[in-house]
Amino acid sequence: MEEVLAAVGPRLKRIRRQRQCTLAALSETTGISVSTLSRLESGQRKPSLELLLPIAHAHQVPLDELVGAPPVGDPRVRLKPVRHGDSTVVPLTQQPGGLQAFKMVIGATRCTPEPRTHEGYEWLYVLSGRLRMVLADHDVVLQAGEAAEFDTRLPHWFGSTGDAPVEIISLFGPQGERMHVRAKPAAGT
């Protein structure tokens, strides 16, 4: 931390000089006294947000550039797919318990219903393909863009229609948590 703070002063001076700006001109723009700016640049005064924000604004640079913030890490999420027969499950949540999210690609050969029951509540959204879902006495086919939700204590099964693989997003609440969808009702409903 001390190294980061010690490097701020020389960086402030370099940026000001690159912009061919005098301490007096910067003082006039920021409202910070020339002596305070000079002490900041020489390291005799510790930088604070109260001082750095107006300087960043005056130089039109992000605050990160003034303090030399480390580069942001790789933003990509490294997911680990799991194969189950001809299907692939990609866990989208990392923490155990609570609501769990999965992306699933269900192979075309998973088309014979084997209904099961267990504790929980599930919400499915079809991304592509056609999903066959058996839920108690219902046997329905969901198209891309359609969703379903159900109590998993009811006998249920979902898979492909047998024509092609199906890709879905699944949210599962092991303690029976339900999705809270906030959407405006369609006109006239």
Short mmCIF file of C-alpha atoms in Angstrom, two decimals:
data_model
loop_
_atom_site.label_atom_id
_atom_site.label_comp_id
_atom_site.label_asym_id
_atom_site.label_seq_id
_atom_site.Cartn_x
_atom_site.Cartn_y
_atom_site.Cartn_z
CA MET A 1 0.00 0.00 0.00
CA GLU A 2 2.82 2.39 0.85
CA GLU A 3 4.44 1.72 -2.53
CA VAL A 4 1.20 2.54 -4.34
CA LEU A 5 0.77 5.80 -2.40
CA ALA A 6 4.44 6.76 -2.91
CA ALA A 7 4.05 6.38 -6.69
CA VAL A 8 1.04 8.73 -6.89
CA GLY A 9 3.04 11.97 -6.55
CA PRO A 10 5.48 11.33 -9.41
CA ARG A 11 2.56 10.10 -11.57
CA LEU A 12 0.60 13.32 -10.87
CA LYS A 13 3.61 15.41 -11.86
CA ARG A 14 4.22 13.40 -15.05
CA ILE A 15 0.57 13.64 -16.15
CA ARG A 16 0.47 17.39 -15.43
CA ARG A 17 3.65 17.98 -17.42
CA GLN A 18 2.47 15.81 -20.32
CA ARG A 19 -0.55 18.09 -20.54
CA GLN A 20 1.74 21.15 -20.33
CA CYS A 21 -0.18 22.42 -17.34
CA THR A 22 1.33 24.59 -14.60
CA LEU A 23 0.62 24.14 -10.90
CA ALA A 24 -1.09 27.53 -10.94
CA ALA A 25 -3.40 26.55 -13.82
CA LEU A 26 -4.24 23.23 -12.17
CA SER A 27 -4.91 25.05 -8.90
CA GLU A 28 -7.31 27.40 -10.63
CA THR A 29 -9.15 24.50 -12.31
CA THR A 30 -9.37 22.25 -9.23
CA GLY A 31 -9.63 24.78 -6.39
CA ILE A 32 -6.70 23.06 -4.66
CA SER A 33 -3.92 25.38 -3.52
CA VAL A 34 -0.61 25.43 -5.40
CA SER A 35 1.24 24.42 -2.21
CA THR A 36 -1.03 21.39 -1.66
CA LEU A 37 -0.58 20.31 -5.29
CA SER A 38 3.19 20.73 -4.99
CA ARG A 39 3.29 18.68 -1.75
CA LEU A 40 1.16 15.96 -3.41
CA GLU A 41 3.56 15.74 -6.35
CA SER A 42 6.64 15.64 -4.12
CA GLY A 43 5.14 12.99 -1.82
CA GLN A 44 5.05 15.30 1.22
CA ARG A 45 1.25 15.03 1.33
CA LYS A 46 -0.70 11.78 1.19
CA PRO A 47 -3.24 11.62 -1.62
CA SER A 48 -6.93 11.41 -0.76
CA LEU A 49 -10.07 11.05 -2.86
CA GLU A 50 -10.98 14.63 -1.96
CA LEU A 51 -7.80 15.77 -3.73
CA LEU A 52 -7.50 13.17 -6.48
CA LEU A 53 -11.03 13.38 -7.87
CA PRO A 54 -10.79 17.05 -8.94
CA ILE A 55 -7.32 16.43 -10.40
CA ALA A 56 -8.58 13.43 -12.39
CA HIS A 57 -11.49 15.53 -13.64
CA ALA A 58 -9.20 18.42 -14.61
CA HIS A 59 -6.85 16.12 -16.53
CA GLN A 60 -9.80 14.12 -17.93
CA VAL A 61 -8.29 10.80 -16.86
CA PRO A 62 -9.78 7.95 -14.83
CA LEU A 63 -8.89 7.93 -11.16
CA ASP A 64 -7.23 4.53 -11.75
CA GLU A 65 -4.65 6.24 -13.93
CA LEU A 66 -3.69 8.66 -11.16
CA VAL A 67 -3.25 5.98 -8.52
CA GLY A 68 -1.79 3.33 -10.82
CA ALA A 69 -4.45 0.76 -10.02
CA PRO A 70 -3.47 -2.74 -11.06
CA PRO A 71 -5.04 -3.96 -14.29
CA VAL A 72 -8.37 -5.71 -13.91
CA GLY A 73 -8.10 -9.48 -14.15
CA ASP A 74 -9.55 -11.60 -16.88
CA PRO A 75 -13.34 -11.08 -16.69
CA ARG A 76 -14.16 -14.45 -18.24
CA VAL A 77 -15.80 -17.01 -16.00
CA ARG A 78 -14.12 -20.39 -16.27
CA LEU A 79 -16.95 -22.90 -16.06
CA LYS A 80 -16.38 -26.62 -15.72
CA PRO A 81 -18.87 -28.66 -17.77
CA VAL A 82 -19.87 -32.09 -16.47
CA ARG A 83 -20.90 -34.87 -18.87
CA HIS A 84 -23.80 -37.19 -18.00
CA GLY A 85 -24.24 -39.67 -20.85
CA ASP A 86 -25.01 -37.61 -23.95
CA SER A 87 -25.86 -34.49 -21.92
CA THR A 88 -23.65 -31.71 -20.62
CA VAL A 89 -24.36 -29.74 -17.45
CA VAL A 90 -22.54 -26.47 -16.76
CA PRO A 91 -22.96 -25.22 -13.17
CA LEU A 92 -23.35 -21.42 -13.27
CA THR A 93 -23.29 -20.92 -9.50
CA GLN A 94 -20.21 -21.66 -7.45
CA GLN A 95 -21.49 -21.54 -3.88
CA PRO A 96 -23.23 -24.56 -2.34
CA GLY A 97 -26.79 -24.39 -1.02
CA GLY A 98 -29.47 -21.92 -1.96
CA LEU A 99 -30.62 -21.31 -5.50
CA GLN A 100 -28.46 -23.09 -8.09
CA ALA A 101 -28.21 -22.22 -11.79
CA PHE A 102 -27.22 -24.59 -14.59
CA LYS A 103 -26.92 -24.46 -18.35
CA MET A 104 -27.75 -27.84 -19.83
CA VAL A 105 -27.39 -29.31 -23.29
CA ILE A 106 -29.51 -32.45 -23.37
CA GLY A 107 -28.68 -34.94 -26.11
CA ALA A 108 -31.30 -36.16 -28.57
CA THR A 109 -31.10 -39.72 -27.17
CA ARG A 110 -32.43 -38.65 -23.76
CA CYS A 111 -36.05 -38.96 -24.82
CA THR A 112 -37.53 -41.77 -22.69
CA PRO A 113 -39.34 -40.39 -19.61
CA GLU A 114 -38.16 -41.64 -16.22
CA PRO A 115 -40.10 -39.43 -13.76
CA ARG A 116 -38.53 -38.79 -10.34
CA THR A 117 -39.35 -36.77 -7.25
CA HIS A 118 -37.18 -34.92 -4.73
CA GLU A 119 -37.30 -31.84 -2.52
CA GLY A 120 -37.01 -28.49 -4.23
CA TYR A 121 -38.44 -26.19 -6.85
CA GLU A 122 -37.22 -25.84 -10.45
CA TRP A 123 -37.49 -23.21 -13.18
CA LEU A 124 -36.52 -24.03 -16.78
CA TYR A 125 -35.99 -21.78 -19.80
CA VAL A 126 -35.46 -23.24 -23.28
CA LEU A 127 -32.63 -21.55 -25.17
CA SER A 128 -32.75 -23.70 -28.31
CA GLY A 129 -34.36 -26.91 -29.51
CA ARG A 130 -37.52 -28.50 -28.13
CA LEU A 131 -37.79 -29.71 -24.54
CA ARG A 132 -40.19 -32.51 -23.65
CA MET A 133 -41.35 -32.22 -20.06
CA VAL A 134 -43.40 -34.78 -18.16
CA LEU A 135 -44.86 -33.35 -14.95
CA ALA A 136 -47.33 -35.54 -13.06
CA ASP A 137 -50.16 -36.07 -15.62
CA HIS A 138 -48.88 -33.45 -18.07
CA ASP A 139 -46.69 -34.25 -21.09
CA VAL A 140 -45.76 -31.00 -22.87
CA VAL A 141 -43.19 -29.75 -25.38
CA LEU A 142 -41.57 -26.36 -24.77
CA GLN A 143 -40.05 -24.37 -27.65
CA ALA A 144 -37.13 -21.93 -27.54
CA GLY A 145 -38.12 -18.91 -25.48
CA GLU A 146 -40.63 -20.78 -23.32
CA ALA A 147 -40.26 -21.40 -19.60
CA ALA A 148 -41.75 -23.71 -16.98
CA GLU A 149 -41.62 -23.88 -13.22
CA PHE A 150 -42.65 -26.66 -10.89
CA ASP A 151 -42.42 -28.23 -7.46
CA THR A 152 -39.94 -31.12 -7.76
CA ARG A 153 -41.94 -33.18 -5.26
CA LEU A 154 -44.25 -33.87 -8.22
CA PRO A 155 -43.10 -36.73 -10.46
CA HIS A 156 -41.15 -35.02 -13.25
CA TRP A 157 -38.77 -35.64 -16.13
CA PHE A 158 -37.43 -33.48 -18.93
CA GLY A 159 -35.37 -34.25 -21.99
CA SER A 160 -35.23 -34.01 -25.76
CA THR A 161 -38.16 -34.70 -28.05
CA GLY A 162 -35.81 -37.14 -29.82
CA ASP A 163 -35.36 -34.91 -32.88
CA ALA A 164 -32.28 -32.97 -31.79
CA PRO A 165 -30.46 -31.80 -28.66
CA VAL A 166 -32.09 -29.13 -26.51
CA GLU A 167 -30.32 -26.34 -24.64
CA ILE A 168 -31.82 -24.96 -21.42
CA ILE A 169 -31.12 -22.83 -18.39
CA SER A 170 -32.26 -24.41 -15.13
CA LEU A 171 -32.64 -22.70 -11.76
CA PHE A 172 -33.10 -25.10 -8.89
CA GLY A 173 -33.92 -24.28 -5.28
CA PRO A 174 -33.15 -27.29 -3.08
CA GLN A 175 -35.20 -25.85 -0.21
CA GLY A 176 -38.15 -25.07 -2.47
CA GLU A 177 -37.19 -21.46 -3.26
CA ARG A 178 -39.30 -20.09 -6.08
CA MET A 179 -38.31 -17.68 -8.82
CA HIS A 180 -39.62 -14.16 -8.45
CA VAL A 181 -40.26 -12.92 -11.96
CA ARG A 182 -41.01 -9.24 -12.23
CA ALA A 183 -42.65 -8.50 -15.53
CA LYS A 184 -45.34 -6.09 -16.59
CA PRO A 185 -48.53 -7.85 -17.65
CA ALA A 186 -49.26 -7.82 -21.36
CA ALA A 187 -51.74 -5.19 -22.53
CA GLY A 188 -55.30 -6.34 -22.10
CA THR A 189 -54.54 -8.98 -19.43
#
